[in-house]
PDB file of C-alpha atoms in Angstrom:
ATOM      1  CA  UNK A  46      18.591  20.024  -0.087  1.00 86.00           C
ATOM      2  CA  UNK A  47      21.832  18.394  -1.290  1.00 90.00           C
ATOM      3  CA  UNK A  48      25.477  19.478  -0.825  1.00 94.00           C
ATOM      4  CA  UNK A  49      27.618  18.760  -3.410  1.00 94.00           C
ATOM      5  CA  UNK A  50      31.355  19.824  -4.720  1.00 94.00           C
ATOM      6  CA  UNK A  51      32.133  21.193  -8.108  1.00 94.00           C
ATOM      7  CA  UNK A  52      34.168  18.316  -9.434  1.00 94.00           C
ATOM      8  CA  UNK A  53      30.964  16.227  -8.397  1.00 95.00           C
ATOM      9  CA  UNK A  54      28.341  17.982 -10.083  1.00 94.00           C
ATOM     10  CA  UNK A  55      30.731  18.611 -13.035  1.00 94.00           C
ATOM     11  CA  UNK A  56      31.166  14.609 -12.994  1.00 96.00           C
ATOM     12  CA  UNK A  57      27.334  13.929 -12.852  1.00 94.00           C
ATOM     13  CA  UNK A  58      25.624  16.898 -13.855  1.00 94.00           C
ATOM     14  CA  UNK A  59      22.881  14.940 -15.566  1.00 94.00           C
ATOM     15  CA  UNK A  60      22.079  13.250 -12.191  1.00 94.00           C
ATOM     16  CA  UNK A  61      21.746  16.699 -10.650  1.00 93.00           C
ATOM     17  CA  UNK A  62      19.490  18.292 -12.792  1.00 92.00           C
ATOM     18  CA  UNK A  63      17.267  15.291 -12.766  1.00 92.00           C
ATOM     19  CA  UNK A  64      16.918  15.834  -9.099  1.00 91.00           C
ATOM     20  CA  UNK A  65      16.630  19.531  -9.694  1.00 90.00           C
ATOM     21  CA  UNK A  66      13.699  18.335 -11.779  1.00 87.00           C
ATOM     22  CA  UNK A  67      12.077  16.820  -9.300  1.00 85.00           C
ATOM     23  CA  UNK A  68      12.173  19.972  -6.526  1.00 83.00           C
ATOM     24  CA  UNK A  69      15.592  18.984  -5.277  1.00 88.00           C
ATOM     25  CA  UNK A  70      17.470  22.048  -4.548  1.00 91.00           C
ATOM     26  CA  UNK A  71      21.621  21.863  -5.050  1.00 93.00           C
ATOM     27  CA  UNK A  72      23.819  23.651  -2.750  1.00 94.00           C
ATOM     28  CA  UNK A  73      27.245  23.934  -4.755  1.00 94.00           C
ATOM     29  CA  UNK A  74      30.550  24.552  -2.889  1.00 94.00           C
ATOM     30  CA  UNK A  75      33.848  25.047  -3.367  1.00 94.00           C
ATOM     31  CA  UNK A  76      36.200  24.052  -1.145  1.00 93.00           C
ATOM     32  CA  UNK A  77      33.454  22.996   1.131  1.00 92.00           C
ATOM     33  CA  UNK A  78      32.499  26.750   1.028  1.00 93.00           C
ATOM     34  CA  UNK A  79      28.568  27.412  -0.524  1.00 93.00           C
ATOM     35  CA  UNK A  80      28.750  29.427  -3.914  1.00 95.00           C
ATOM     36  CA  UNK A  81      25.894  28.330  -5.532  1.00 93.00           C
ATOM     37  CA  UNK A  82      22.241  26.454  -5.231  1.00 93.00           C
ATOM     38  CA  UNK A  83      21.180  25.180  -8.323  1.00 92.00           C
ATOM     39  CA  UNK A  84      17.020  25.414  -8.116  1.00 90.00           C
ATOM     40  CA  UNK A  85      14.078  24.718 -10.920  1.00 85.00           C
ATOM     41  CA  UNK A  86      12.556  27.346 -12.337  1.00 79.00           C
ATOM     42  CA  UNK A  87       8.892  27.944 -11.082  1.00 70.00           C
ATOM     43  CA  UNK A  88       6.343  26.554 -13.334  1.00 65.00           C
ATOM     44  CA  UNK A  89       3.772  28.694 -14.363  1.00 62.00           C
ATOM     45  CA  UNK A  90       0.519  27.772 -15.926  1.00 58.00           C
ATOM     46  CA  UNK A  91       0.225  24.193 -15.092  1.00 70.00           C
ATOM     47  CA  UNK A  92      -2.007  23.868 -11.936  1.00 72.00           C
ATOM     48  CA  UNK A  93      -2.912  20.097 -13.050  1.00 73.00           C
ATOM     49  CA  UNK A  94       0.310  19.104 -13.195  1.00 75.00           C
ATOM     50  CA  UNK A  95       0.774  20.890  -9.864  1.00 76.00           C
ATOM     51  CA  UNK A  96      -2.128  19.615  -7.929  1.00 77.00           C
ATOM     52  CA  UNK A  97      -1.222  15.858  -9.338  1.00 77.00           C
ATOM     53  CA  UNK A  98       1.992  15.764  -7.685  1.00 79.00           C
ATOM     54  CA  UNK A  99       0.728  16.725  -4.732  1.00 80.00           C
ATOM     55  CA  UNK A 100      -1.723  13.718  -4.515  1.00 80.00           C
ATOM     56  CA  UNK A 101       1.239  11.839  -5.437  1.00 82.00           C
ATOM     57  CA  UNK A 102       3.236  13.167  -2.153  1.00 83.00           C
ATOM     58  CA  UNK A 103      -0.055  12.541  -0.287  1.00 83.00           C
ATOM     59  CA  UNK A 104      -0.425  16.598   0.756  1.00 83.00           C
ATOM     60  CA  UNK A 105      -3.975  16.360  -0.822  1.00 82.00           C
ATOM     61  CA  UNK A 106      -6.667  14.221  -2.200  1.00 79.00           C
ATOM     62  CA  UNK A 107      -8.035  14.752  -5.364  1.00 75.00           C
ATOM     63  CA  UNK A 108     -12.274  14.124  -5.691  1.00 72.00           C
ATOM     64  CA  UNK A 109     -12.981  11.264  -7.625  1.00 69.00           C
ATOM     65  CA  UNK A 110     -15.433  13.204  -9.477  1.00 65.00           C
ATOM     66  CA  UNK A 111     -13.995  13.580 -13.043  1.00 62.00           C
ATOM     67  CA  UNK A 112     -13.731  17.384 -14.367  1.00 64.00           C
ATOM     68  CA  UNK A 113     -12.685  19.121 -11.299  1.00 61.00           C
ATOM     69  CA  UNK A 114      -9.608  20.697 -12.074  1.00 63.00           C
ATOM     70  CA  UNK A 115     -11.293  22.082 -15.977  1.00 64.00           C
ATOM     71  CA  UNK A 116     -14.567  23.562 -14.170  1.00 66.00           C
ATOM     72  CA  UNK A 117     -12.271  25.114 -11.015  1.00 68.00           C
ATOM     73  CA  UNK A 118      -9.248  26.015 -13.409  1.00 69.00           C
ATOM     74  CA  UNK A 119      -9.597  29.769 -13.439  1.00 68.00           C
ATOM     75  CA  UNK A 120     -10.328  29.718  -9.543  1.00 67.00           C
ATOM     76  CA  UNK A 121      -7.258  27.491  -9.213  1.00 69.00           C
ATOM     77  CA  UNK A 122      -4.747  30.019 -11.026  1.00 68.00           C
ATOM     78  CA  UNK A 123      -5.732  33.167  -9.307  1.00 66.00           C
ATOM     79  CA  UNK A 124      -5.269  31.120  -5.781  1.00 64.00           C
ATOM     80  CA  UNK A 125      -2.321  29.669  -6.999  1.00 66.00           C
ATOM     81  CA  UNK A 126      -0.962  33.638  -7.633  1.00 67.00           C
ATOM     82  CA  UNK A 127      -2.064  34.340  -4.207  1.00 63.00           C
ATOM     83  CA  UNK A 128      -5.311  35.899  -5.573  1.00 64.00           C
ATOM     84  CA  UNK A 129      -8.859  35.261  -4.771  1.00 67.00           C
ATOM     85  CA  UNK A 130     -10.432  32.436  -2.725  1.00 70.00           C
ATOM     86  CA  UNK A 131      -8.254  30.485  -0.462  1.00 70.00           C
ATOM     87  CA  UNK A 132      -8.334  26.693  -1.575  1.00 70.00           C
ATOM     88  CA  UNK A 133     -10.487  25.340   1.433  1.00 76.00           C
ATOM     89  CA  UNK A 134     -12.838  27.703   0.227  1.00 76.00           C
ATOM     90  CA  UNK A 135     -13.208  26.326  -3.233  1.00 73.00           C
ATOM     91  CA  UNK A 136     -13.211  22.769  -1.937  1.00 76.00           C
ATOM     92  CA  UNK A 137     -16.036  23.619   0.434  1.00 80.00           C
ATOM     93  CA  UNK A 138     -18.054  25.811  -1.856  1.00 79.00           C
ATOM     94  CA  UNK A 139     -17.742  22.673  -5.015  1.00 78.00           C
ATOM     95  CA  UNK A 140     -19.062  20.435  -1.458  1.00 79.00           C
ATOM     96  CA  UNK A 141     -21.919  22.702  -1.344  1.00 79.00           C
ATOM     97  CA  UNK A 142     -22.715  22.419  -5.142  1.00 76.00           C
ATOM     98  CA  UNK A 143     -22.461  18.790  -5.179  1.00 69.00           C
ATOM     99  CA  UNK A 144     -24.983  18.480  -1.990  1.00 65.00           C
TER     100      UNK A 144
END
């Protein structure tokens, strides 16, 4: 989380929101007092997108096996909503099939 002043985000708002992009979150203040945090907007529909960034950040690992993420998609978006099957259960269950 950042910390910046008004007159500095005003200066280099493009900056900001480019970090906001990435997952930074913005804390604005004014007079060194928090108003504001300036926070992305949750994405919705785009596990792949999701699940690629966190390979990127090493949280997990992707199987090498192409198709994954099409075949598991629907499991994917309910577990992504808090729904269904945890995600170590999908992983182990597509294990199983694969065996």
């Amino acid at each position: 989380m950042i910390t910046k002043g008004i007159r500095e985000i005003k200066e280099n708002l493009s900056k900001y929101l480019h970090m906001v992009k990435e997952g930074e979150d913005v804390v604005v203040t004014e007079r060194g007092i928090p108003v504001a945090v300036i926070r992305s907007l949750p994405e919705k529909g785009n596990i792949e997108k999701k699940l690629l960034k966190a390979a990127a950040q090493n949280l997990i690992q992707l199987p090498k096996r192409s198709g994954f993420l099409r075949s598991r998609r629907k499991e994917l978006k309910r577990y992504f909503k808090g729904e269904g099957k945890t995600l170590p259960e999908i992983i182990m269950e597509e294990r199983r099939e694969s065996w």
